[in-house]
Coordinates of C-alpha atoms in Angstrom, one line a residue:
Chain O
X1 CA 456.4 70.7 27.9
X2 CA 456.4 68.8 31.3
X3 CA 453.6 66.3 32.3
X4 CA 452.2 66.7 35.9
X5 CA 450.6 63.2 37.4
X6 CA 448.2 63.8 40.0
X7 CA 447.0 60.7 41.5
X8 CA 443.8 62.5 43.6
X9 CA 443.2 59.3 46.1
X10 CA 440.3 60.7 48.7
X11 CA 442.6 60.8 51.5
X12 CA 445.7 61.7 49.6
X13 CA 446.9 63.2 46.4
X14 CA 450.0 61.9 44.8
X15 CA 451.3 65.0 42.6
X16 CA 454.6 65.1 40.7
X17 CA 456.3 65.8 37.7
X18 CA 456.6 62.8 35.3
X19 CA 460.7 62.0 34.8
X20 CA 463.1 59.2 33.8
X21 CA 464.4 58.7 36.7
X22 CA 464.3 55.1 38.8
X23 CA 462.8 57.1 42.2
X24 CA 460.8 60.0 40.7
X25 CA 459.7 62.7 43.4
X26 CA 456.7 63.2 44.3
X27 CA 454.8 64.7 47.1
X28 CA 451.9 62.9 49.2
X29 CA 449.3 65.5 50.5
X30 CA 446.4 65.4 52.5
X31 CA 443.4 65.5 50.5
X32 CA 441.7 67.8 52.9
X33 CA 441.3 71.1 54.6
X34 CA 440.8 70.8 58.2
X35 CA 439.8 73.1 61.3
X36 CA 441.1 73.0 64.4
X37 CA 439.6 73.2 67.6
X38 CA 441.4 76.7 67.8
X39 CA 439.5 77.6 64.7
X40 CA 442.1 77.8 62.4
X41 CA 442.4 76.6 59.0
X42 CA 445.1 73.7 57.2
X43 CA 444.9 73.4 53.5
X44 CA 446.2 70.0 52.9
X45 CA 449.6 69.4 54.1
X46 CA 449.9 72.4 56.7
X47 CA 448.3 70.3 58.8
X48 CA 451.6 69.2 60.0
X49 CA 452.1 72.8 61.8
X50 CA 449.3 72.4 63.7
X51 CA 450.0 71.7 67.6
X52 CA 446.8 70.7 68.6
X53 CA 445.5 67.4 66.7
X54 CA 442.5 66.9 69.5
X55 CA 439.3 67.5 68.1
X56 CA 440.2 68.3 64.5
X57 CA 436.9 68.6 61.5
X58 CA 437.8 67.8 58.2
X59 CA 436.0 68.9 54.6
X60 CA 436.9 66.8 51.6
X61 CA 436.1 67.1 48.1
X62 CA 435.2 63.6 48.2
X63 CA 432.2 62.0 49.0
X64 CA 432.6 58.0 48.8
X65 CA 435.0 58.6 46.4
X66 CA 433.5 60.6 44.4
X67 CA 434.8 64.3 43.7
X68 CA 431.9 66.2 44.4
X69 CA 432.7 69.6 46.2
X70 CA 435.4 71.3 43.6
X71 CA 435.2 74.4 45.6
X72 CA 437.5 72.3 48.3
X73 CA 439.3 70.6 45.7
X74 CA 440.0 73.6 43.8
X75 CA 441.8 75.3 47.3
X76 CA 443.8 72.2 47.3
X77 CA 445.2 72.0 44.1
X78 CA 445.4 75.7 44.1
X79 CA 447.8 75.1 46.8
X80 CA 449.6 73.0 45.2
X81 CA 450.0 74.5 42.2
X82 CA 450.9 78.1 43.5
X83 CA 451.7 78.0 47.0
X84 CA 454.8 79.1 48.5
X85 CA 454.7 76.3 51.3
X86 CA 454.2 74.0 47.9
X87 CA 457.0 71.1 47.9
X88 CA 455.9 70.7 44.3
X89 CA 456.7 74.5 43.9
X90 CA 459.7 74.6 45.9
X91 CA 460.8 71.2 43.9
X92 CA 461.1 73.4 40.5
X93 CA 463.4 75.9 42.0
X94 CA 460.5 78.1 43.5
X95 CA 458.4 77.7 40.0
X96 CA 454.8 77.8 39.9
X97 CA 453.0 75.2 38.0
X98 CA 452.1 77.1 34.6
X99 CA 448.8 75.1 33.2
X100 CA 448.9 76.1 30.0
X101 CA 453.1 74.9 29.2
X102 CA 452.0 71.5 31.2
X103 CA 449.8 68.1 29.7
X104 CA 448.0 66.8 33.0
X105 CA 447.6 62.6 33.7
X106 CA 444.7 63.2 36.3
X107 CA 443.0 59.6 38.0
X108 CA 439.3 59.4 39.0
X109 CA 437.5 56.6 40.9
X110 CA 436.7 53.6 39.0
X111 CA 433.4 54.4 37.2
X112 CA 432.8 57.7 38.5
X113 CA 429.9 59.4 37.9
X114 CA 429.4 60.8 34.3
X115 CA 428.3 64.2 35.5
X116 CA 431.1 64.3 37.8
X117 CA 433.7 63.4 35.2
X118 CA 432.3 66.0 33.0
X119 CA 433.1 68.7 35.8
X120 CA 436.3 67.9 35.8
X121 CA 437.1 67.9 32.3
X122 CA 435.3 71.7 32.4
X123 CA 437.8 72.4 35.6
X124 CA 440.8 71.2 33.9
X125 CA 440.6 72.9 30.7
X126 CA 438.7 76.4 31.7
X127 CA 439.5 76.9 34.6
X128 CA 443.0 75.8 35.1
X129 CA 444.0 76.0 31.4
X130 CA 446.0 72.9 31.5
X131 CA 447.5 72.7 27.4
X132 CA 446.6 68.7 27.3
X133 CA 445.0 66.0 29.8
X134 CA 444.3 62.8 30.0
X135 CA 442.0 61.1 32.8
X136 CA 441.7 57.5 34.0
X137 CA 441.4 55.5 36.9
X138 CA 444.5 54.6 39.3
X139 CA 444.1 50.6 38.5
X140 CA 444.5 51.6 34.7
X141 CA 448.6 53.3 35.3
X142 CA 449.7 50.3 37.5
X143 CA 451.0 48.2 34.3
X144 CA 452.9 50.6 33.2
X145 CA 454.9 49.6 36.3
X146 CA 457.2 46.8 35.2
X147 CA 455.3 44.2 37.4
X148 CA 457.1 41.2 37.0
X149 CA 459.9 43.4 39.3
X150 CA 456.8 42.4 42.2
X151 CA 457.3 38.4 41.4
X152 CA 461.1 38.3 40.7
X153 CA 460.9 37.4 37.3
X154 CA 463.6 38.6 35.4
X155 CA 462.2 37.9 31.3
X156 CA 461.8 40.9 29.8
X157 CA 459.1 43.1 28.5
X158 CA 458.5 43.1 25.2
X159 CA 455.8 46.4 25.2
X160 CA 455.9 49.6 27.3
X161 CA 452.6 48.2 29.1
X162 CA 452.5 44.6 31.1
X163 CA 450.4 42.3 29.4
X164 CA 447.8 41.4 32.2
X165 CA 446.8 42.9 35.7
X166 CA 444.6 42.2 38.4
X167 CA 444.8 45.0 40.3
X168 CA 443.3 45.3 44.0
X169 CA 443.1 48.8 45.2
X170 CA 441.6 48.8 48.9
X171 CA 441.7 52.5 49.0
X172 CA 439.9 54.9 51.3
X173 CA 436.7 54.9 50.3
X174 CA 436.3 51.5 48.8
X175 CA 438.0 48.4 47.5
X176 CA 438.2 48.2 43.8
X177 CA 439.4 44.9 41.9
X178 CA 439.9 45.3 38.3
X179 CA 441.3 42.9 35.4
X180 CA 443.5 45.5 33.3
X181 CA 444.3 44.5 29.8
X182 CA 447.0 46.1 27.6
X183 CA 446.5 49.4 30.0
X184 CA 442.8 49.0 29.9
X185 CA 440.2 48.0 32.1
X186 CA 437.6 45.5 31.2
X187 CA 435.0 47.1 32.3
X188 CA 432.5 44.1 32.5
X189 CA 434.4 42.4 35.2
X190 CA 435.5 45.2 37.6
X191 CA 434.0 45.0 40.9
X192 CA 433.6 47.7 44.0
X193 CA 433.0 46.7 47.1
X194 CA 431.8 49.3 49.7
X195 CA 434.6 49.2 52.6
X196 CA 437.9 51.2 52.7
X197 CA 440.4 52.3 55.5
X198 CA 437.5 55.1 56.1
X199 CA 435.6 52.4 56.9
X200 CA 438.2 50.5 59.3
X201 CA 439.2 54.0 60.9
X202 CA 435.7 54.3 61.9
X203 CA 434.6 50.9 63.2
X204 CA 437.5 50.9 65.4
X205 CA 436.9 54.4 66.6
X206 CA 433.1 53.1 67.5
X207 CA 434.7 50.2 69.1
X208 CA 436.7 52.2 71.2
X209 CA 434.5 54.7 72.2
X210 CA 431.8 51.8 73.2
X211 CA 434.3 49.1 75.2
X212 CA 437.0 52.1 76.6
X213 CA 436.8 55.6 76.3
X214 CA 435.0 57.9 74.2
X215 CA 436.4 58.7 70.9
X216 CA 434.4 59.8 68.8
X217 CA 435.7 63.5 67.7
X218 CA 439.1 61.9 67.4
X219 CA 439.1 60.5 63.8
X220 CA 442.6 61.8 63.0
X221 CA 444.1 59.9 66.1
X222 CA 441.9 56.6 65.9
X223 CA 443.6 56.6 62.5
X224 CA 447.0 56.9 63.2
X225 CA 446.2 54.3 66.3
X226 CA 445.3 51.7 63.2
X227 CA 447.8 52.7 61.3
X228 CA 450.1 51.6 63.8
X229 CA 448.7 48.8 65.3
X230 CA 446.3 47.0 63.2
X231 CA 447.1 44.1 61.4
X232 CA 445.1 41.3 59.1
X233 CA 444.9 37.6 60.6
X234 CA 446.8 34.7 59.1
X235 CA 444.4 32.4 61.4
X236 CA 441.6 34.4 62.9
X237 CA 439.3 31.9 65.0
X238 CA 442.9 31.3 66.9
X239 CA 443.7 34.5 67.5
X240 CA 440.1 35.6 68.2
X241 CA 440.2 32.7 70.9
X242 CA 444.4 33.5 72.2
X243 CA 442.7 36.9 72.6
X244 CA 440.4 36.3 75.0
X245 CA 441.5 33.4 77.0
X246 CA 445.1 35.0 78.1
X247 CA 443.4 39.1 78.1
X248 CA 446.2 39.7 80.5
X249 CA 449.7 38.2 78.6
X250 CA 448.4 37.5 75.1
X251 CA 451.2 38.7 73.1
X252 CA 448.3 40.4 71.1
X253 CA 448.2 42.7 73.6
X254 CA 449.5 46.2 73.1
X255 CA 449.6 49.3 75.2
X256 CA 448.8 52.6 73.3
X257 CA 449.9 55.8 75.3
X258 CA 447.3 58.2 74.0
X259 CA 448.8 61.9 73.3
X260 CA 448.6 64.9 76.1
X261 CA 449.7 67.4 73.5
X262 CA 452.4 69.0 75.6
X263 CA 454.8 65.9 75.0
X264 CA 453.3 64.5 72.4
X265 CA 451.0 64.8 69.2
X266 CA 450.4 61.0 68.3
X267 CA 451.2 59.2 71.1
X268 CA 452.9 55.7 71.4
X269 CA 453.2 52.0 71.6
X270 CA 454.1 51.6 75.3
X271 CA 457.2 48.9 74.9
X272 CA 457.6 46.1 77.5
X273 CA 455.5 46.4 80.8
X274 CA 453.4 49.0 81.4
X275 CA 456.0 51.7 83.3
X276 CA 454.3 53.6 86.3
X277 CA 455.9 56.8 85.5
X278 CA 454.2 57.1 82.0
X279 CA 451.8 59.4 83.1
X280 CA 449.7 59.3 79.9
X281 CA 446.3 57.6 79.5
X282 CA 446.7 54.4 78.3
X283 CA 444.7 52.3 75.6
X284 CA 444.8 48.7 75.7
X285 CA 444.1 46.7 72.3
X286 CA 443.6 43.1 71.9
X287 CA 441.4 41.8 69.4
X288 CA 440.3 45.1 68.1
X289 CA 444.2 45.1 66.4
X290 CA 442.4 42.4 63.4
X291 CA 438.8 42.1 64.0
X292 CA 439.0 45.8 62.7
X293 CA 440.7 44.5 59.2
X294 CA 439.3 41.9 59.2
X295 CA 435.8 43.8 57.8
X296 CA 438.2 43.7 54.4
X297 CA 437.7 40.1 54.0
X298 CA 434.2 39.8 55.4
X299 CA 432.2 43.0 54.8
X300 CA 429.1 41.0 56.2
X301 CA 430.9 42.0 59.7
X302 CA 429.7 45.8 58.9
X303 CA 426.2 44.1 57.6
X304 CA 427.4 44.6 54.2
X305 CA 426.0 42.2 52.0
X306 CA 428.7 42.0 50.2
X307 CA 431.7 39.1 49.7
X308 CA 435.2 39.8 50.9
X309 CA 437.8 41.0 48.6
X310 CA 439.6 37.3 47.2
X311 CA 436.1 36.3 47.1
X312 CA 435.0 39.4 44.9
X313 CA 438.7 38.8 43.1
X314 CA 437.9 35.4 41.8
X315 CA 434.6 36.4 41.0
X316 CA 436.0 39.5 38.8
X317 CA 438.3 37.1 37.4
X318 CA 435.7 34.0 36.0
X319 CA 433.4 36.7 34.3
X320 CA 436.7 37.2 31.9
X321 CA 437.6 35.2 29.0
X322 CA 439.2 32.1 29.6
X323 CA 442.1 31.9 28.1
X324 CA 443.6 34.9 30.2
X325 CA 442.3 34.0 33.7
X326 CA 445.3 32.1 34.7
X327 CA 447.4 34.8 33.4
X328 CA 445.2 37.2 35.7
X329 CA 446.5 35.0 38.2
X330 CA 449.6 34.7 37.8
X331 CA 449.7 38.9 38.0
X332 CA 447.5 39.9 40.7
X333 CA 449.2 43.7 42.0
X334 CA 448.0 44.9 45.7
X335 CA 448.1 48.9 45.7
X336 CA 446.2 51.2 47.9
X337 CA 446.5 52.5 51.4
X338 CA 445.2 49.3 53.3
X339 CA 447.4 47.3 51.4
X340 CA 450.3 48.3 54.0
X341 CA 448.4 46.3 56.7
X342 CA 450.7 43.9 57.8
X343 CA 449.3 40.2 57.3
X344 CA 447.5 41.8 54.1
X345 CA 449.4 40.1 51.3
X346 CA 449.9 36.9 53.0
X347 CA 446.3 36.6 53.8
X348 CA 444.7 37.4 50.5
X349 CA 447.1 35.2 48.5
X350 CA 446.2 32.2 51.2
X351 CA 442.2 32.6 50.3
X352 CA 443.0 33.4 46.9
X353 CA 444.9 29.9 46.9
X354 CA 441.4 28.1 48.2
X355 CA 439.5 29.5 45.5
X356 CA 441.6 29.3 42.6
X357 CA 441.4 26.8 40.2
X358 CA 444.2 23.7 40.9
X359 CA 447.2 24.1 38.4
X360 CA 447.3 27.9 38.0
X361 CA 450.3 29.8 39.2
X362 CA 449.4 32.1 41.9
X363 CA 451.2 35.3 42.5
X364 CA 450.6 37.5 44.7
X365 CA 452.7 40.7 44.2
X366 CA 453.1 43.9 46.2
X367 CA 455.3 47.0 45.9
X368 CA 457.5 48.6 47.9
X369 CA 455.4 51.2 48.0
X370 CA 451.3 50.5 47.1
X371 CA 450.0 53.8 48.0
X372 CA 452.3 55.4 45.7
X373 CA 452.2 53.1 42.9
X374 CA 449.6 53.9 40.3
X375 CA 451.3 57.3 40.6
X376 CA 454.5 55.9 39.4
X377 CA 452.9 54.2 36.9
X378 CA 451.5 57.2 35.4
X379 CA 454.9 58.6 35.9
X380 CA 455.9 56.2 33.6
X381 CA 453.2 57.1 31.1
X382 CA 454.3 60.4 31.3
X383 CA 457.6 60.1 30.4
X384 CA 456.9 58.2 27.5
X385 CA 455.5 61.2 25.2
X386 CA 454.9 58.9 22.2
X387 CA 452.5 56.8 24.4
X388 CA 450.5 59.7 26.0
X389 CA 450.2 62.1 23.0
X390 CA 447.8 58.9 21.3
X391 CA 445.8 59.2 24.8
X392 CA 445.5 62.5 25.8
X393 CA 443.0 65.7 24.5
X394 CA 445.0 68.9 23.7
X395 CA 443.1 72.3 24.5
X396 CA 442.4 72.8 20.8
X397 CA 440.6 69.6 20.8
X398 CA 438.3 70.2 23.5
X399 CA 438.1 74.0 23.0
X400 CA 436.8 72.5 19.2
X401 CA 434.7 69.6 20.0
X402 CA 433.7 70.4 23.6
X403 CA 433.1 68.0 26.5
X404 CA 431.6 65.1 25.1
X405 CA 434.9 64.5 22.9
X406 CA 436.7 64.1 27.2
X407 CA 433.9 61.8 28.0
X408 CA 434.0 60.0 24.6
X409 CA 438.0 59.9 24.8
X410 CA 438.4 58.5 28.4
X411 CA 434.8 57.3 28.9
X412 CA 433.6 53.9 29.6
X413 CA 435.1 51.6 26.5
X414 CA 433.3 48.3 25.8
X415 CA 436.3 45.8 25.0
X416 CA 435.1 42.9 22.9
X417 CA 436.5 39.7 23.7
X418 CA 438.7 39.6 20.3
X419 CA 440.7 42.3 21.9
X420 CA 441.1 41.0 24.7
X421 CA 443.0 38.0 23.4
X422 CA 445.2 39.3 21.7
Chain N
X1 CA 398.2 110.2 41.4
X2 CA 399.2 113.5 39.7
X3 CA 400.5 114.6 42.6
X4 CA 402.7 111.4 43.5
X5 CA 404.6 111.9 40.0
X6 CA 405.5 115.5 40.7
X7 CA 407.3 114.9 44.4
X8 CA 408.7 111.8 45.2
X9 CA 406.6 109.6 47.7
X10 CA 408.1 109.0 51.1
X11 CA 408.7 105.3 50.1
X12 CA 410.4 106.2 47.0
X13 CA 412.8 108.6 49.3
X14 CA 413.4 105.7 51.7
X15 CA 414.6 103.8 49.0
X16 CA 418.7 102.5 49.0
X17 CA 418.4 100.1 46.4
X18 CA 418.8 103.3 44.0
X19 CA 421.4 104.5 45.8
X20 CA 424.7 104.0 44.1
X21 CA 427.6 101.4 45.9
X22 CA 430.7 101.9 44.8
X23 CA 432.4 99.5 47.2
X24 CA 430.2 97.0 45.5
X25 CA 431.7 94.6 42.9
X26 CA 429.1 94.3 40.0
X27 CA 429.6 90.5 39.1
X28 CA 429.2 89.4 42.6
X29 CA 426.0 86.9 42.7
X30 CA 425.4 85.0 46.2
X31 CA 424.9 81.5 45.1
X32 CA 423.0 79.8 48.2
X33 CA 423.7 75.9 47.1
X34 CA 427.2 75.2 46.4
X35 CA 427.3 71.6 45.3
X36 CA 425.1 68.2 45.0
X37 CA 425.8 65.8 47.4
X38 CA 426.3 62.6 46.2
X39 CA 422.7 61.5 47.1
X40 CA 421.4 63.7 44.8
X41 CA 424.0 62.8 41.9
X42 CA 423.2 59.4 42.0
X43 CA 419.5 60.0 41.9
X44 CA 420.2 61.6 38.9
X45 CA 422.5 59.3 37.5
X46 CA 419.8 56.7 38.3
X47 CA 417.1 58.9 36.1
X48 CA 419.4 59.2 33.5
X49 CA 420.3 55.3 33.1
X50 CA 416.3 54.7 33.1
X51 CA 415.9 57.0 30.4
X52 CA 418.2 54.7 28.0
X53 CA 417.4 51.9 26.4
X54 CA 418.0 48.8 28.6
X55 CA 421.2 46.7 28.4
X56 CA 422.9 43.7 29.9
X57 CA 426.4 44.8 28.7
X58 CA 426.6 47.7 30.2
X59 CA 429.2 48.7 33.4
X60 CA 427.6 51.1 35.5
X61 CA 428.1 52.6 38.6
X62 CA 425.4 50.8 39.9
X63 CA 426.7 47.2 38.3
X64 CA 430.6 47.1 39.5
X65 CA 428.9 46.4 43.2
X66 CA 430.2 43.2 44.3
X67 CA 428.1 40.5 44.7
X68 CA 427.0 39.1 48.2
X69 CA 429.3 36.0 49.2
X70 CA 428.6 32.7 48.4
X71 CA 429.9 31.0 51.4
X72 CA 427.6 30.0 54.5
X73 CA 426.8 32.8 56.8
X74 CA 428.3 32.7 60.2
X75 CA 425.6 32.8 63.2
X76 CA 425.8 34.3 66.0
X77 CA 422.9 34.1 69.3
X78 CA 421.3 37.5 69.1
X79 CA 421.2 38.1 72.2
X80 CA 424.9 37.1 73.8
X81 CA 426.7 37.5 70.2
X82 CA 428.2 33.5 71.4
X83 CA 427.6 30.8 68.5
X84 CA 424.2 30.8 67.3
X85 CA 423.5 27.1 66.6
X86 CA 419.7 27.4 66.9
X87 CA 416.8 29.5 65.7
X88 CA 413.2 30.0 67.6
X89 CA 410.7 29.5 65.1
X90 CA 408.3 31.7 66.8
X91 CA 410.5 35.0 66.7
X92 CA 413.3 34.0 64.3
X93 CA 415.5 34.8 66.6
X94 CA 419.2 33.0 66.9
X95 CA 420.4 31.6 70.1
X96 CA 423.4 29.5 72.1
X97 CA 421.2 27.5 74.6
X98 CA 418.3 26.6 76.5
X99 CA 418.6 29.6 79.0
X100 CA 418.6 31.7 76.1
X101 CA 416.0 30.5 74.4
X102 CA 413.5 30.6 78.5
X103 CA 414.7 34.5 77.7
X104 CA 413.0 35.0 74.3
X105 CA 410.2 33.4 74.9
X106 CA 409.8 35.4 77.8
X107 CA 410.3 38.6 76.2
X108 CA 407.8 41.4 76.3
X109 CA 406.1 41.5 72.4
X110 CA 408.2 44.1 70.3
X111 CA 411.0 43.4 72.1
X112 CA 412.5 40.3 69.7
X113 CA 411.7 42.8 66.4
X114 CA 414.0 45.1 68.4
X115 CA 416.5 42.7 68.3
X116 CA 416.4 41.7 64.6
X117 CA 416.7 45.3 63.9
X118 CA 420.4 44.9 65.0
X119 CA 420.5 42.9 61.9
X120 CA 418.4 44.0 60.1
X121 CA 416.6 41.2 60.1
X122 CA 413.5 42.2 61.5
X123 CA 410.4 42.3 58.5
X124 CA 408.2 45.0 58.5
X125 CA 404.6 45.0 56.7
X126 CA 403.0 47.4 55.4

């Protein structure tokens, strides 16, 4: 019986098999099927064929992060699963995924909707026929990562699953902070705030399109622009003000050659001085490269009336009982796609260092990888059968109790505060 | 009436629906909506949490919202977007200096609710 981890991120899916190994594989795919302006059609990762990236319309199963259109999702997976462009497929020597010989570890958005979840559990088990399944949320598998690796610390782990996370996952949709306990999250202190890298991709895309050149259609390139060249403020009134005083030679300045799709798809950084034989449009970025991030840490930027995320952090972390606070400090994890914003880490665990409490030992740690993370932590899960068969619902199960055992299983679970201290 | 019973009608002649389709597939149905939006879901979700009886201990989908920062708001003039030290009591506006300040009182009514709208600032009664 192999175990399948599919981390579904709304931009993204992280899909593998769960193994022993130190670097599992796994596959990152586009969480999408987009059109072309040639009015063809690219089920998540095909994409990459395409020549023309001008113009391009996505669908996504998700809507704020919520998996609402299946009949998107299912072409996706389906993909996946059976495809013969698959990685996943072509991985297992040209094997397609068999549902019923494989237990699925399947992540959701923090509290999704209980409707929604429902849907899935019906997709999962009559539809697909997967033989066993367990669902949570991506914040919930990052302990099973060994997180003291993140600090340095060297003690070792006495049970399968660390202690004590705070995990921030600033994902596409929206930021998530959530105090996990012994692999669970307490739900009474997680916290959502409304702003992901959908968000950023967007607000610079509007900025653009108002102060230079018109934009709008090109959400695909805008985001490969921030991915680029964005980055969060250590000290933003001084950069804001370095910015605008020297427009001309502020070494904030960068040169984006946009794409003509003959020599290029994405386009560049233009290196040095601005060479007269480039004959590409240029973009010039100055305090658009972290005002645009900088929406992470002050959402009221984007009239959001809602506090930035070490703000919303510290909050999450006084509404838990007190004797683990300072251990929720001393294990804060950054995953997500915006964690790989350069400046993110350093910045967070600066205002994370004004708030917090004097005496308490601050770490801030972040993997290698945080977009990829929670995936190997349900990896990790995976391969440790003993662990996931007290988690997961077989088929019998559900094809015996029906849906409300899922939803009863992996629902919402009120931990009392003598758990919690344990 | 007796007579319509014997030969069929000219409508019942016209008729396809009787007409077999073999290249038909019998469980096709059209379905014309293919999913709720998540407007729609979390109306209902709303309805359904209404419905139960209230309590504080609760996580919903609706309660992990973070709350609105605690810090002092930053302001900025309305109408330049430079520091805003100062607020005209008449409009509520925000603004950097005395020049500013001739231009909103100046301003044509409507105008200055216009520009709280940016903000959404501006009160409407009803």
């Amino acid at each position: 019986m192999s175990v399948l981890v599919i981390d579904n991120g709304a931009y993204e899916l992280k899909i593998g098999y769960a193994t022993d190994d130190k670097n599992p594989a796994h596959f990152r795919v586009s969480n999408s099927i987009t059109r072309s302006k040639d009015r063809r059609t690219y089920v998540g990762n095909e994409i990459e064929n395409c020549r023309d990236y001008a113009g391009l319309t996505y669908r996504r199963p998700h809507e704020r992060g919520q998996l609402v259109n299946w009949e998107t999702q299912k072409a996706i997976w389906d993909n996946q699963f059976y495809g013969k462009t698959s990685k996943l497929v072509g991985m297992n020597g040209g094997k397609p995924v068999d549902p019923s010989e494989t237990s699925l570890i399947l992540t959701e958005m923090p509290y999704s909707l209980p409707a929604l979840s429902s849907n899935m559990d019906q997709i999962v088990f009559e539809e697909y026929g997967f033989d066993s399944y367990y669902r949570c949320t991506p914040g919930s598998l990052v302990p099973w990562n060994d997180i003291r690796e993140l600090y340095n610390d060297t003690s070792s782990r006495s049970s399968p699953v660390s202690e004590c996370a705070l995990v921030i996952d600033s994902g596409f949709s929206s930021t998530h902070v959530l105090p996990v306990v012994l692999g669970e999250v307490y739900w009474p202190a997680a916290k959502r705030i409304n702003i992901g890298g959908k968000h950023l991709t967007n607000y610079l895309k509007e900025t653009v399109s108002f102060r230079y050149y018109n934009m709008m259609e090109e959400t695909f390139l805008m985001n490969v622009i921030k991915e680029r060249v964005c980055f969060v403020s250590l000290k933003y009134q001084l950069d804001l003000e370095e910015a605008h005083i020297n427009k001309r030679k502020s070494l904030l300045r960068i040169d984006y050659a946009l794409p003509d799709y003959r020599t290029s798809k994405l386009g560049h950084i233009v290196k040095g001085a601005t060479s007269s034989n480039d004959s590409n449009q240029v973009l010039t970025l100055t305090n658009e490269r972290f005002t645009i991030p900088e929406a992470l840490f002050r959402p009221s930027d984007l009239n959001l009336d809602q506090a930035g995320i070490p703000e919303t952090a510290i909050n999450c972390v006084k509404l838990m009982p007190e004797e683990i606070q300072s251990m929720l400090l001393s294990n804060v994890v950054l995953v997500g796609g915006n964690a790989v914003l350069p400046g993110y880490k350093e910045r967070i665990r600066e205002e994370l260092q004004s708030f917090s409490p004097q005496g308490v030992n601050l770490r801030v740690g972040m993997p290698v990888d945080p977009i990829s993370y929670a995936w190997q932590g349900g990896c990790r899960l995976g391969s440790q059968k003993d662990m996931l068969s007290k988690a997961y619902v077989t088929k019998a199960d559900y094809m015996e109790h029906g849906v409300n055992l899922c939803l009863s299983r992996f629902g919402i679970k009120k931990m009392d505060n003598s758990i919690a201290m344990d | 009436m007796s007579s319509a019973s014997e030969s069929p009608s000219l409508i019942e002649q016209a008729d396809f629906s009787t007409v077999p389709k073999p290249f038909k597939s019998e469980s096709w149905k059209q379905s014309n909506k293919r999913y709720k939006n998540l407007k729609a879901l979390v109306t209902d979700e709303q309805k359904r949490l209404a419905s139960l009886p209230p309590s504080d201990d609760k996580a919903t989908y609706f309660s992990i919202e973070a709350p609105p920062s605690l810090r002092p708001q930053k302001h900025w003039c309305d109408i330049t977007g430079l520091p805003g030290r100062y607020k005209s009591a008449r409009h509520g506006l925000r603004f950097y200096n005395v020049e500013i300040f001739k231009a909103i009182d100046e301003m044509a009514p409507g105008a200055d609710q216009q520009y709280l709208s940016l903000r959404n600032a501006n009160v409407i009664l009803r």
